XYZ file of C-alpha atoms in Angstrom:
290
model
C -63.081 -35.795 41.191
C -61.037 -33.414 39.105
C -58.531 -30.985 40.843
C -59.262 -27.344 40.163
C -57.019 -25.007 39.150
C -57.793 -21.041 39.167
C -55.561 -19.220 36.641
C -56.425 -15.380 37.616
C -56.094 -14.119 34.502
C -56.873 -15.960 30.796
C -57.106 -12.621 28.636
C -53.730 -11.549 28.387
C -52.205 -13.080 25.299
C -50.032 -15.417 27.707
C -53.320 -16.129 29.627
C -54.910 -17.088 26.169
C -52.432 -19.478 25.847
C -52.077 -20.879 29.421
C -55.971 -21.802 29.429
C -55.695 -23.369 25.860
C -52.832 -25.421 26.935
C -54.716 -26.601 30.640
C -57.909 -27.124 29.040
C -56.778 -29.665 27.643
C -55.926 -31.947 30.720
C -58.717 -33.178 32.988
C -57.824 -30.622 35.725
C -61.131 -28.152 36.259
C -59.908 -24.579 35.343
C -61.693 -21.877 37.450
C -60.583 -18.316 34.984
C -62.372 -14.955 36.296
C -63.750 -12.983 33.858
C -62.532 -9.399 33.833
C -64.735 -7.605 36.353
C -65.682 -10.604 38.537
C -62.995 -9.923 41.191
C -61.011 -6.586 42.589
C -57.482 -8.592 43.182
C -56.185 -5.860 45.074
C -59.376 -6.437 47.484
C -57.161 -8.598 49.951
C -61.239 -9.581 51.755
C -62.905 -9.708 48.416
C -59.937 -12.235 47.033
C -59.684 -14.229 50.404
C -63.905 -14.692 49.703
C -63.569 -15.465 46.509
C -60.982 -18.403 46.975
C -62.743 -19.848 49.703
C -65.928 -20.105 47.619
C -64.067 -21.471 44.305
C -61.491 -24.027 46.760
C -58.880 -24.116 44.081
C -56.039 -26.828 44.442
C -53.441 -24.571 43.038
C -53.296 -21.341 42.051
C -51.602 -19.719 38.785
C -50.984 -16.025 39.369
C -50.620 -14.747 35.690
C -51.676 -11.282 36.665
C -48.124 -9.633 35.387
C -49.562 -10.094 31.714
C -52.943 -8.745 32.173
C -54.046 -6.366 29.438
C -54.562 -3.609 31.639
C -52.240 -0.234 31.289
C -48.626 -0.552 32.083
C -49.019 1.560 35.631
C -52.154 -0.066 36.633
C -50.808 -3.422 35.904
C -47.604 -2.367 37.663
C -49.832 -2.137 40.605
C -51.887 -4.488 40.067
C -48.923 -7.211 39.908
C -47.870 -5.996 43.614
C -51.277 -5.562 45.200
C -52.683 -8.820 43.710
C -49.528 -11.169 44.861
C -50.227 -10.094 48.078
C -53.395 -10.562 48.456
C -53.249 -13.712 47.127
C -50.619 -15.318 48.976
C -52.651 -14.239 52.225
C -55.783 -16.106 50.967
C -53.567 -19.112 49.915
C -51.771 -19.144 53.258
C -54.947 -18.606 55.436
C -56.250 -21.943 52.896
C -53.317 -24.310 52.582
C -53.762 -23.759 48.520
C -50.156 -23.589 47.010
C -49.546 -21.334 44.098
C -47.230 -20.806 41.325
C -46.428 -17.305 40.638
C -45.079 -15.988 36.959
C -42.586 -13.087 37.099
C -40.140 -12.270 34.525
C -36.286 -12.011 33.615
C -36.845 -8.152 34.514
C -36.308 -8.057 38.176
C -32.279 -8.888 37.011
C -30.635 -5.756 35.813
C -29.665 -7.362 32.838
C -25.492 -6.876 33.449
C -24.994 -10.739 33.205
C -22.821 -12.151 30.471
C -23.915 -15.646 31.396
C -27.502 -16.792 32.358
C -29.384 -15.748 35.603
C -29.669 -18.299 38.189
C -32.064 -18.974 40.803
C -29.731 -17.790 43.563
C -28.962 -14.707 41.628
C -29.933 -11.206 43.639
C -32.753 -9.356 41.762
C -31.764 -6.017 40.890
C -34.080 -4.316 38.676
C -33.545 -1.092 37.007
C -36.907 0.099 35.706
C -40.499 0.559 37.318
C -42.131 -2.413 35.758
C -39.060 -4.728 37.232
C -39.330 -3.091 40.747
C -43.031 -4.085 40.381
C -42.085 -7.830 39.608
C -39.591 -8.313 42.182
C -42.196 -6.312 45.096
C -44.700 -9.007 44.015
C -42.184 -11.613 45.049
C -41.150 -10.847 48.086
C -44.957 -10.727 48.695
C -45.329 -14.085 47.759
C -42.126 -15.223 49.801
C -43.296 -13.630 52.674
C -47.014 -14.708 53.430
C -47.294 -17.880 51.397
C -44.449 -20.934 52.275
C -45.730 -23.255 49.215
C -45.310 -21.244 46.213
C -43.488 -21.429 43.393
C -41.736 -17.670 41.505
C -41.423 -18.901 37.930
C -39.243 -16.540 36.247
C -39.634 -16.224 32.537
C -37.545 -14.611 29.741
C -38.664 -13.055 26.552
C -42.118 -15.055 25.886
C -43.360 -15.302 21.785
C -46.303 -16.402 20.344
C -48.473 -15.388 17.175
C -50.551 -13.264 19.172
C -50.466 -10.403 21.599
C -47.214 -7.707 21.397
C -43.984 -9.527 21.710
C -40.855 -9.516 19.676
C -42.323 -11.841 17.260
C -44.841 -10.060 16.145
C -43.329 -6.774 15.856
C -40.372 -8.125 13.964
C -42.785 -10.127 11.786
C -45.476 -7.424 11.218
C -42.466 -4.862 10.623
C -40.219 -7.300 8.452
C -43.685 -8.057 6.299
C -44.630 -4.691 5.965
C -41.917 -2.906 4.326
C -40.379 -1.563 7.542
C -36.908 -1.441 8.105
C -36.148 -3.242 12.034
C -33.166 -1.751 14.273
C -32.199 -4.507 16.384
C -29.057 -5.080 18.665
C -26.487 -7.847 18.657
C -25.427 -7.222 22.140
C -29.344 -7.588 23.738
C -29.775 -11.497 24.528
C -32.817 -13.445 25.604
C -34.355 -16.567 25.175
C -37.052 -16.561 23.298
C -40.481 -19.067 24.957
C -43.337 -19.960 23.138
C -46.175 -18.955 25.827
C -47.660 -22.302 25.050
C -44.439 -23.999 26.456
C -45.061 -22.561 29.506
C -48.297 -23.955 29.535
C -46.300 -27.344 29.138
C -43.735 -26.580 32.334
C -47.059 -25.344 34.223
C -49.229 -28.510 33.541
C -45.826 -30.644 34.480
C -45.194 -28.718 37.825
C -49.210 -28.856 38.641
C -49.141 -33.127 37.845
C -46.383 -33.651 40.223
C -47.499 -31.352 43.032
C -50.569 -32.903 43.097
C -49.126 -36.500 42.919
C -46.871 -35.039 46.385
C -43.926 -33.015 44.949
C -42.979 -30.812 47.162
C -40.429 -28.444 45.747
C -40.844 -25.030 46.064
C -39.173 -21.371 45.476
C -37.648 -19.284 42.691
C -37.287 -21.426 39.520
C -36.140 -20.283 35.906
C -37.870 -21.626 32.574
C -36.572 -20.016 29.164
C -36.140 -22.384 25.832
C -33.245 -23.852 25.092
C -31.259 -21.531 22.427
C -30.193 -18.457 23.904
C -29.833 -15.676 21.061
C -29.491 -11.985 19.998
C -32.395 -10.294 18.995
C -30.311 -9.315 15.635
C -29.759 -13.373 15.221
C -33.586 -13.524 16.443
C -34.606 -11.532 13.580
C -32.279 -12.826 10.982
C -34.215 -16.163 11.450
C -37.545 -14.938 11.418
C -36.576 -12.631 8.035
C -35.464 -16.070 6.182
C -39.187 -17.719 7.071
C -40.740 -14.598 5.318
C -38.255 -14.877 2.759
C -39.116 -18.499 1.889
C -42.981 -17.584 2.325
C -41.788 -14.566 -0.419
C -43.365 -12.384 2.294
C -40.382 -10.187 2.995
C -40.676 -6.614 2.059
C -38.435 -5.089 4.807
C -34.346 -5.109 6.180
C -32.839 -5.339 9.662
C -30.532 -2.680 10.762
C -27.728 -3.755 13.638
C -27.483 -1.603 16.196
C -26.194 -0.875 19.721
C -28.282 -1.623 22.411
C -29.747 1.335 24.134
C -31.880 0.027 26.982
C -30.199 -0.381 30.026
C -31.251 -4.210 29.828
C -28.673 -6.477 27.433
C -29.428 -9.698 28.806
C -32.772 -11.717 29.663
C -30.872 -15.093 29.585
C -32.017 -17.716 32.616
C -30.676 -20.611 33.665
C -33.407 -23.904 33.944
C -30.896 -25.877 36.387
C -34.411 -25.847 38.743
C -36.763 -26.717 36.798
C -34.622 -29.925 35.639
C -33.760 -30.843 38.819
C -37.008 -30.240 40.523
C -39.404 -31.136 38.155
C -36.899 -32.622 35.596
C -38.399 -30.462 32.927
C -36.338 -29.901 29.617
C -35.983 -26.918 27.651
C -37.163 -27.099 24.193
C -36.010 -24.738 21.532
C -38.243 -21.935 19.597
C -36.609 -22.854 16.271
C -39.205 -26.102 15.781
C -41.927 -24.162 16.425
C -41.161 -20.670 14.765
C -42.359 -21.433 11.345
C -46.132 -22.248 12.448
C -45.881 -19.144 14.764
C -45.184 -16.918 12.130
C -47.863 -18.567 9.406
C -50.529 -18.132 12.172
C -49.486 -14.000 12.604
C -49.443 -13.837 8.887
C -52.552 -15.777 8.486
C -54.821 -13.557 11.704
C -53.879 -10.510 10.425
C -54.903 -11.033 6.400
C -58.123 -12.418 8.053
C -58.579 -9.405 9.705
C -57.605 -7.122 7.579
C -60.416 -8.566 5.624
C -63.030 -8.683 7.999
C -61.849 -4.837 8.449
């Protein structure tokens, strides 16, 4: 009998990427449709989990396509409801979170042992959600991620490629640092964790995963510009400015992922050209159909 996974959101760009990766495995994947469940209704969530009987829950609701304020409220309330329901059924969960729980002031990578200190509303919501998971569910993994990138959705890659290929000047910060991480690579990490948990791994708590190549926003933009130039599709230019946002560093240490699950970080450089090509091809298709 195949093990059953519940993916809470498969409709955001991250959720779709995770769904694509997980569907290639032998798991039975449960993917609720929008409107199937009110995630902040604790009784409804408990009843749904009792009906579905998942072996592991993967909570990606922090990236749901809802408006920002609604998503922030959902992130906290759903985390609590899911944690309580999972605890009652003795089901473990992997809760996806973000570098935004930190203030961004570190000059080195944030370790899992560092104390969160969010500086904005979104970060505070993520931190409250993490605390709810830790409070109510003993067997949990909180997996924090850095800059998520991919060929779809609103992310740093699509924003920069869209502007540079569209003849715009992009303003990027040389002192704003992160580790661009493909959403599909997060799927790879989850598969590795799930398989080991199902085989008896007993490793819980906060973990970080990012790509193995931290860089500045300006460095990332230059790599994208070079790829566009090679394709003859570079029409914009790059202007470096000082970062104005309070967060300047989204670099995370992946120490515990490596120590507990043997998961090695991958470079974002390897898949960058294909992601740029996929974004441009999809944009061309949408333009032709529109």
